[in-house]
């Protein structure tokens, strides 16, 4: 795998070619747009959360899927994981600067969708 196979662009700035199968940016986008990746980013947009707080904020996610999603998003640099050396260890998750940057348009998208939907009827 060479940089030329993944990067395109001008002389001043090289950009990733996300349509190339070996492009690392493609993996980040796949993790972000996975079934749960977007929900994790949206849940962390306002404040840092512990694992169980995050799980409770995303209805329908299993602990296994949350752990896998968090692991991928931490590896991609979108989410940070902070461990306090207590017994048991306290683990807190929050958005990195990159994660906040990506989360802004997602939040706007969610806001637009919910504004455009018809009002919910009482059940």
XYZ file of N, CA and C in Angstrom:
369
model
N 0.855 -1.170 0.000
C 0.000 0.000 0.000
C 0.899 1.231 0.000
N 0.695 2.085 -0.966
C 1.488 3.298 -1.047
C 0.602 4.505 -0.860
N 1.214 5.618 -0.453
C 0.449 6.845 -0.268
C -0.208 7.292 -1.562
N 0.456 7.077 -2.680
C -0.108 7.537 -3.947
C -1.397 6.797 -4.278
N -1.569 5.591 -3.772
C -2.798 4.846 -4.031
C -3.962 5.389 -3.209
N -3.660 6.079 -2.123
C -4.709 6.554 -1.232
C -4.914 8.048 -1.285
N -3.889 8.779 -1.647
C -3.973 10.227 -1.582
C -4.162 10.820 -2.970
N -4.976 11.843 -3.041
C -5.125 12.614 -4.269
C -5.024 14.061 -3.873
N -4.938 14.931 -4.827
C -4.999 16.335 -4.459
C -4.021 17.204 -5.201
N -3.942 18.409 -4.723
C -3.095 19.415 -5.337
C -1.733 19.405 -4.678
N -0.880 20.267 -5.152
C 0.462 20.341 -4.583
C 0.447 20.906 -3.172
N -0.543 21.742 -2.830
C -0.560 22.363 -1.512
C -1.180 21.459 -0.448
N -2.089 20.596 -0.842
C -2.756 19.755 0.151
C -3.113 18.406 -0.450
N -2.681 17.337 0.232
C -3.044 15.997 -0.216
C -4.323 15.589 0.501
N -5.219 14.929 -0.234
C -6.479 14.495 0.334
C -6.599 12.987 0.155
N -7.335 12.364 1.051
C -7.559 10.934 0.948
C -8.575 10.634 -0.138
N -8.392 9.513 -0.810
C -9.334 9.046 -1.823
C -10.222 8.000 -1.165
N -11.364 8.433 -0.633
C -12.232 7.535 0.136
C -12.872 6.459 -0.722
N -12.775 6.580 -2.035
C -13.326 5.549 -2.907
C -12.352 4.395 -3.132
N -11.108 4.577 -2.700
C -10.107 3.516 -2.802
C -10.291 2.560 -1.634
N -10.277 1.256 -1.877
C -10.563 0.270 -0.828
C -9.555 0.270 0.312
N -8.340 0.706 0.071
C -7.310 0.711 1.118
C -7.188 2.043 1.843
N -8.084 2.971 1.583
C -7.990 4.299 2.182
C -8.340 4.251 3.672
N -7.454 4.746 4.552
C -7.747 4.735 5.987
C -8.943 5.620 6.354
N -9.186 6.664 5.591
C -10.349 7.516 5.869
C -11.643 6.737 5.686
N -11.624 5.760 4.798
C -12.810 4.935 4.567
C -13.192 4.147 5.821
N -12.198 3.649 6.541
C -12.465 2.922 7.792
C -13.115 3.833 8.823
N -12.610 5.065 8.952
C -13.187 6.025 9.902
C -14.645 6.290 9.537
N -14.913 6.512 8.261
C -16.284 6.771 7.822
C -17.167 5.550 8.064
N -16.638 4.360 7.825
C -17.417 3.144 8.091
C -17.766 3.014 9.572
N -16.812 3.309 10.456
C -17.079 3.230 11.896
C -18.087 4.296 12.318
N -17.911 5.480 11.781
C -18.798 6.592 12.119
C -20.216 6.331 11.656
N -20.381 5.792 10.469
C -21.717 5.582 9.918
C -22.259 4.188 10.184
N -21.591 3.449 11.047
C -22.108 2.133 11.424
C -23.441 2.319 12.151
N -24.099 1.240 12.413
C -25.412 1.325 13.052
C -25.379 2.138 14.341
N -24.297 2.025 15.119
C -24.255 2.672 16.432
C -23.273 3.832 16.531
N -22.364 3.962 15.598
C -21.342 5.004 15.672
C -21.909 6.409 15.757
N -22.886 6.698 14.918
C -23.509 8.025 14.919
C -24.182 8.294 16.260
N -24.846 7.289 16.799
C -25.554 7.475 18.074
C -24.591 7.749 19.211
N -23.431 7.100 19.192
C -22.416 7.351 20.225
C -21.950 8.799 20.134
N -21.630 9.267 18.927
C -21.174 10.648 18.771
C -22.244 11.641 19.199
N -23.479 11.412 18.822
C -24.565 12.319 19.194
C -24.772 12.311 20.713
N -24.670 11.151 21.333
C -24.855 11.063 22.788
C -23.769 11.790 23.559
N -22.570 11.851 23.003
C -21.441 12.493 23.680
C -21.290 13.964 23.323
N -22.182 14.505 22.497
C -22.006 15.880 22.010
C -22.091 16.921 23.116
N -22.854 16.658 24.165
C -23.051 17.657 25.214
C -22.099 17.503 26.393
N -21.801 16.258 26.753
C -20.927 16.053 27.904
C -20.327 14.653 27.884
N -19.304 14.471 28.699
C -18.659 13.170 28.839
C -19.580 12.245 29.620
N -19.524 10.958 29.277
C -20.368 9.978 29.950
C -19.566 8.735 30.296
N -19.986 8.080 31.355
C -19.428 6.775 31.693
C -20.122 5.725 30.833
N -19.553 4.527 30.784
C -20.048 3.475 29.901
C -21.540 3.223 30.092
N -21.978 3.031 31.331
C -23.383 2.694 31.561
C -24.313 3.880 31.299
N -23.833 5.095 31.533
C -24.624 6.278 31.189
C -24.810 6.361 29.671
N -23.744 6.055 28.970
C -23.802 6.066 27.513
C -24.744 4.972 27.012
N -24.630 3.787 27.590
C -25.515 2.684 27.201
C -26.975 3.042 27.456
N -27.259 3.664 28.588
C -28.635 4.039 28.915
C -29.160 5.154 28.011
N -28.267 5.993 27.492
C -28.706 7.092 26.633
C -29.027 6.631 25.218
N -28.534 5.466 24.817
C -28.772 4.932 23.464
C -29.658 3.699 23.596
N -30.941 3.883 23.485
C -31.862 2.763 23.639
C -31.643 1.725 22.543
N -31.607 0.458 22.938
C -31.485 -0.640 21.986
C -30.079 -1.147 21.748
N -29.058 -0.468 22.265
C -27.686 -0.925 22.046
C -27.303 -1.916 23.141
N -26.629 -2.983 22.751
C -26.148 -3.957 23.735
C -24.792 -3.497 24.262
N -24.401 -4.038 25.389
C -23.089 -3.698 25.950
C -21.977 -4.094 24.981
N -22.139 -5.250 24.328
C -21.132 -5.719 23.377
C -20.984 -4.743 22.214
N -22.087 -4.307 21.636
C -22.030 -3.396 20.496
C -21.514 -2.022 20.911
N -21.881 -1.565 22.109
C -21.364 -0.291 22.590
C -19.855 -0.370 22.769
N -19.382 -1.454 23.367
C -17.939 -1.629 23.570
C -17.202 -1.666 22.231
N -17.732 -2.380 21.246
C -17.099 -2.455 19.931
C -17.094 -1.089 19.246
N -18.211 -0.388 19.316
C -18.306 0.933 18.689
C -17.342 1.905 19.342
N -17.299 1.908 20.666
C -16.388 2.801 21.381
C -14.939 2.490 21.041
N -14.604 1.218 20.995
C -13.223 0.811 20.679
C -12.820 1.353 19.304
N -13.697 1.211 18.315
C -13.390 1.683 16.960
C -13.290 3.204 16.923
N -14.200 3.904 17.590
C -14.203 5.371 17.568
C -13.018 5.954 18.335
N -12.577 5.267 19.389
C -11.371 5.690 20.118
C -10.156 5.492 19.213
N -10.072 4.355 18.558
C -8.953 4.068 17.664
C -8.906 5.078 16.509
N -10.068 5.516 16.033
C -10.131 6.481 14.934
C -9.844 7.910 15.383
N -9.791 8.149 16.690
C -9.494 9.485 17.191
C -10.705 10.389 17.328
N -11.906 9.832 17.270
C -13.125 10.625 17.420
C -13.575 10.717 18.876
N -13.276 9.678 19.643
C -13.677 9.602 21.051
C -12.430 9.369 21.888
N -12.391 10.012 23.056
C -11.284 9.767 23.990
C -11.809 8.933 25.157
N -10.926 8.136 25.704
C -11.257 7.248 26.827
C -10.338 7.604 27.979
N -10.941 7.996 29.095
C -10.154 8.358 30.275
C -10.444 7.369 31.394
N -9.373 6.811 31.961
C -9.513 5.827 33.031
C -8.951 6.422 34.311
N -9.776 6.460 35.352
C -9.307 6.892 36.665
C -8.922 5.651 37.452
N -7.715 5.649 38.027
C -7.244 4.455 38.737
C -7.892 4.287 40.111
N -9.162 3.961 40.105
C -9.885 3.678 41.340
C -10.258 2.204 41.329
N -10.843 1.751 42.402
C -11.306 0.369 42.460
C -12.817 0.367 42.616
N -13.570 -0.077 41.637
C -13.155 -0.449 40.284
C -12.793 0.800 39.475
N -12.049 0.626 38.378
C -11.650 1.784 37.574
C -12.869 2.526 37.018
N -12.798 3.844 37.026
C -13.852 4.669 36.435
C -13.417 5.046 35.033
N -14.229 4.685 34.040
C -13.910 4.977 32.649
C -14.934 5.968 32.126
N -14.432 7.060 31.572
C -15.286 8.112 31.030
C -14.937 8.298 29.563
N -15.966 8.523 28.752
C -15.787 8.741 27.320
C -16.244 10.149 26.964
N -15.526 10.771 26.041
C -15.881 12.098 25.563
C -15.382 12.280 24.147
N -15.835 13.330 23.510
C -15.416 13.600 22.145
C -14.066 14.309 22.121
N -13.252 13.934 21.174
C -12.017 14.660 20.909
C -12.381 15.896 20.081
N -11.407 16.724 19.785
C -11.662 17.875 18.920
C -12.167 17.405 17.556
N -11.560 16.345 17.041
C -11.981 15.752 15.772
C -13.429 15.267 15.876
N -13.765 14.597 16.977
C -15.124 14.103 17.182
C -16.142 15.226 17.271
N -15.776 16.322 17.953
C -16.680 17.482 18.035
C -16.882 18.105 16.658
N -15.802 18.174 15.886
C -15.877 18.729 14.540
C -16.805 17.895 13.657
N -16.714 16.581 13.753
C -17.578 15.688 12.979
C -18.997 15.710 13.538
N -19.135 15.836 14.856
C -20.451 15.812 15.498
C -21.325 17.017 15.196
N -20.716 18.171 14.906
C -21.510 19.378 14.630
C -22.474 19.198 13.464
N -22.006 18.771 12.278
C -22.966 18.591 11.189
C -23.962 17.464 11.454
N -23.557 16.451 12.226
C -24.499 15.384 12.569
C -25.626 15.921 13.443
N -25.273 16.765 14.411
C -26.279 17.373 15.274
C -27.223 18.239 14.443
N -26.651 18.992 13.513
C -27.485 19.822 12.638
C -28.408 18.952 11.788
N -27.896 17.838 11.291
C -28.715 16.917 10.509
C -29.878 16.380 11.345
N -29.593 15.953 12.567
C -30.633 15.435 13.450
C -31.682 16.513 13.723
N -31.227 17.742 13.976
C -32.152 18.846 14.227
C -33.037 19.110 13.011
N -32.455 19.083 11.826
C -33.237 19.312 10.609
C -34.279 18.224 10.409
N -33.881 16.982 10.613
C -34.821 15.870 10.439
C -35.991 16.003 11.408
N -35.695 16.266 12.676
C -36.783 16.330 13.666
C -37.665 17.552 13.470
N -37.131 18.636 12.919
C -37.963 19.813 12.621
C -38.891 19.550 11.444
N -38.450 18.740 10.487
C -39.229 18.520 9.266
C -40.266 17.412 9.395
N -40.106 16.542 10.360
C -41.088 15.471 10.532
C -42.405 16.041 11.022
N -43.510 15.412 10.642
C -44.803 15.871 11.169
C -44.865 15.621 12.675
N -45.672 16.398 13.395
C -45.787 16.200 14.848
C -46.259 14.779 15.164
N -45.747 14.245 16.263
C -46.147 12.904 16.711
C -47.530 12.971 17.317
N -48.315 11.972 17.011
C -49.651 11.912 17.614
C -49.549 11.244 18.977
N -50.471 11.577 19.849
C -50.463 10.976 21.194
C -50.832 9.502 21.080
N -50.065 8.664 21.757
C -50.327 7.217 21.691
C -51.100 6.740 22.879
